[in-house]
C-alpha atoms as a PDB file:
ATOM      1  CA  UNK A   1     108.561-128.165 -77.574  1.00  0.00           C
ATOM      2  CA  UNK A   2     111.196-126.089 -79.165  1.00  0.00           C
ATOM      3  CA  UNK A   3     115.001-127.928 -79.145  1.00  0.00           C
ATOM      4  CA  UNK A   4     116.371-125.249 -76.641  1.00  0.00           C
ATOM      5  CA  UNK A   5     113.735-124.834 -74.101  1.00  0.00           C
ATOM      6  CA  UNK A   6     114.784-124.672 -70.490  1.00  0.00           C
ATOM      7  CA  UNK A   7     113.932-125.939 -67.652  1.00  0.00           C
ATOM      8  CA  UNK A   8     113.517-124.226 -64.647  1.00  0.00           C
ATOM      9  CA  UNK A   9     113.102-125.690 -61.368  1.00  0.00           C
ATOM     10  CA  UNK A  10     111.095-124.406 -58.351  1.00  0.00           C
ATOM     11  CA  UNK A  11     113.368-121.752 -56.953  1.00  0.00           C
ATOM     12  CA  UNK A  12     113.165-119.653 -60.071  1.00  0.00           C
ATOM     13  CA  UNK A  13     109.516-120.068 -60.617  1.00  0.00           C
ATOM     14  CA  UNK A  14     109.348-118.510 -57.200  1.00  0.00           C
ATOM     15  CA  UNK A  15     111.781-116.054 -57.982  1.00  0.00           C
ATOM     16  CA  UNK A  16     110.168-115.329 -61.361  1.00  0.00           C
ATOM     17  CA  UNK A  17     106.806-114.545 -59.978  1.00  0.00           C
ATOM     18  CA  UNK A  18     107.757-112.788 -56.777  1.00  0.00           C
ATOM     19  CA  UNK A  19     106.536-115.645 -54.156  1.00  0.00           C
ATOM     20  CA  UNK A  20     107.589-118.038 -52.193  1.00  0.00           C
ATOM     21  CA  UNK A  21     108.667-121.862 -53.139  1.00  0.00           C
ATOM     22  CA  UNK A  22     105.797-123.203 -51.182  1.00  0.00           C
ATOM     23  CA  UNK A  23     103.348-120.459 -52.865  1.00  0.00           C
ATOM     24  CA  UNK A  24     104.333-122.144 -56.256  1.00  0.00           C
ATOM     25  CA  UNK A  25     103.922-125.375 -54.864  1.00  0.00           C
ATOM     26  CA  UNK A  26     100.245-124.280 -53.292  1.00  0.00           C
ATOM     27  CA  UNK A  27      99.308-123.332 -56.582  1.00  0.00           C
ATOM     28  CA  UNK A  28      99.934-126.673 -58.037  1.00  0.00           C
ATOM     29  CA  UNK A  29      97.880-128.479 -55.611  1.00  0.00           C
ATOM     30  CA  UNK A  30      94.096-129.135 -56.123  1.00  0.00           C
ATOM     31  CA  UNK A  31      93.240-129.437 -52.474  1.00  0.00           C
ATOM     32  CA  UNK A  32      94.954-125.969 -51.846  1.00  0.00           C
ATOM     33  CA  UNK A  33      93.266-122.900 -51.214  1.00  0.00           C
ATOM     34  CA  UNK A  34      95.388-121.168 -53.207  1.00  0.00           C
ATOM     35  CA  UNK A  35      95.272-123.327 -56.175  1.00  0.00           C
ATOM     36  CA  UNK A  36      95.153-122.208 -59.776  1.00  0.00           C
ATOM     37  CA  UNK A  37      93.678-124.366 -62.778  1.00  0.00           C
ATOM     38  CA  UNK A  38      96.096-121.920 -64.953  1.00  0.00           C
ATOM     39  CA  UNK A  39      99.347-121.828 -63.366  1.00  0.00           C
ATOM     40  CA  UNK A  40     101.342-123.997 -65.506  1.00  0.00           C
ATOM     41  CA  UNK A  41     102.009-127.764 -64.569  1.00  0.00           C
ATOM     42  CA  UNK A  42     105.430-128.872 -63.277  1.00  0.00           C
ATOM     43  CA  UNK A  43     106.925-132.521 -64.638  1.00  0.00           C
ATOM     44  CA  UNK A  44     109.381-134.823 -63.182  1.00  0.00           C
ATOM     45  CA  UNK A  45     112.778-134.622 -64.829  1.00  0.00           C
ATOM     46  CA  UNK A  46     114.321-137.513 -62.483  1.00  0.00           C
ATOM     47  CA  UNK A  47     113.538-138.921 -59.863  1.00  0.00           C
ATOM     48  CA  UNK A  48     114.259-135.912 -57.250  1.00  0.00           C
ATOM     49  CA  UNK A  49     114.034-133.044 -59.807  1.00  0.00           C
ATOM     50  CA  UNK A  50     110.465-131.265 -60.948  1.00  0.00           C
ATOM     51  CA  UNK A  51     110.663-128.727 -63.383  1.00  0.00           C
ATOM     52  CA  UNK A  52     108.926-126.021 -65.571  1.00  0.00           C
ATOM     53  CA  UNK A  53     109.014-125.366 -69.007  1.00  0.00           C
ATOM     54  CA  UNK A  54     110.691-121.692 -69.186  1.00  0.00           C
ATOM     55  CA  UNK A  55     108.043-120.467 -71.577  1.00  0.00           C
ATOM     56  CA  UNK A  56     105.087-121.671 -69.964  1.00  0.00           C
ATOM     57  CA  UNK A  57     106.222-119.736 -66.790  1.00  0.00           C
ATOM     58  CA  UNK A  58     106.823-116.650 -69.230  1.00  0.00           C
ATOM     59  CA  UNK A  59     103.362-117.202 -70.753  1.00  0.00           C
ATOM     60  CA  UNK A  60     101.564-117.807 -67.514  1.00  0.00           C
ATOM     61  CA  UNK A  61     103.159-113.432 -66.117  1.00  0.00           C
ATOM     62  CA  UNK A  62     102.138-112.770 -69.708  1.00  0.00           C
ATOM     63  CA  UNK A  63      98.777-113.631 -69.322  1.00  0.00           C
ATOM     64  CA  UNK A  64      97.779-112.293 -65.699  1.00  0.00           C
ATOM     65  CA  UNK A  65      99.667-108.653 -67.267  1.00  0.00           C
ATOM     66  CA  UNK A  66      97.203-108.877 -69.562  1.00  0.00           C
ATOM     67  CA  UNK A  67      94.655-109.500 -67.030  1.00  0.00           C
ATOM     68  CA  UNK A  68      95.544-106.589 -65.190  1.00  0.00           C
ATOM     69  CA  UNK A  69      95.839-104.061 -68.577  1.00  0.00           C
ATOM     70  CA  UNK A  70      92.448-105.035 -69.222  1.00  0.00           C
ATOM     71  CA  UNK A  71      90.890-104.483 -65.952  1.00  0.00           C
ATOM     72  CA  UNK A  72      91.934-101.019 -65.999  1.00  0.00           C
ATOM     73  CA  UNK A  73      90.685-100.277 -69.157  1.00  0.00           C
END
């Protein structure tokens, strides 16, 4: 992990992906319908406070663009 990575929490995963807080949290849940092996996995920073790694998120919209360029190829 690189000295300055941030941590996001919830809200701007949501916000970053264009869905809802309880979308993110759907896809982080096996027994959801809507749950996805590749969405990146959250981690407790305290007690109260789960967070993503910034570039995981980033890497995650990376990958389904390039699922989407190379679909309409």
């Amino acid at each position: 992990m690189n000295k300055s990575e941030n941590i996001i929490r919830v809200k701007r995963v949501a916000e970053r992906l264009g869905i809802s807080v309880a979308a993110v949290w759907n896809k982080t849940n096996p027994k959801h319908r809507s749950y996805c092996p590749d969405f990146p996995k959250p981690f407790k920073v305290s007690t109260n406070i789960t967070g993503w790694l910034e570039s995981e998120i980033t890497a995650y919209i990376e990958m389904l663009a390039a699922t989407r360029t190379g679909a309409q190829s």
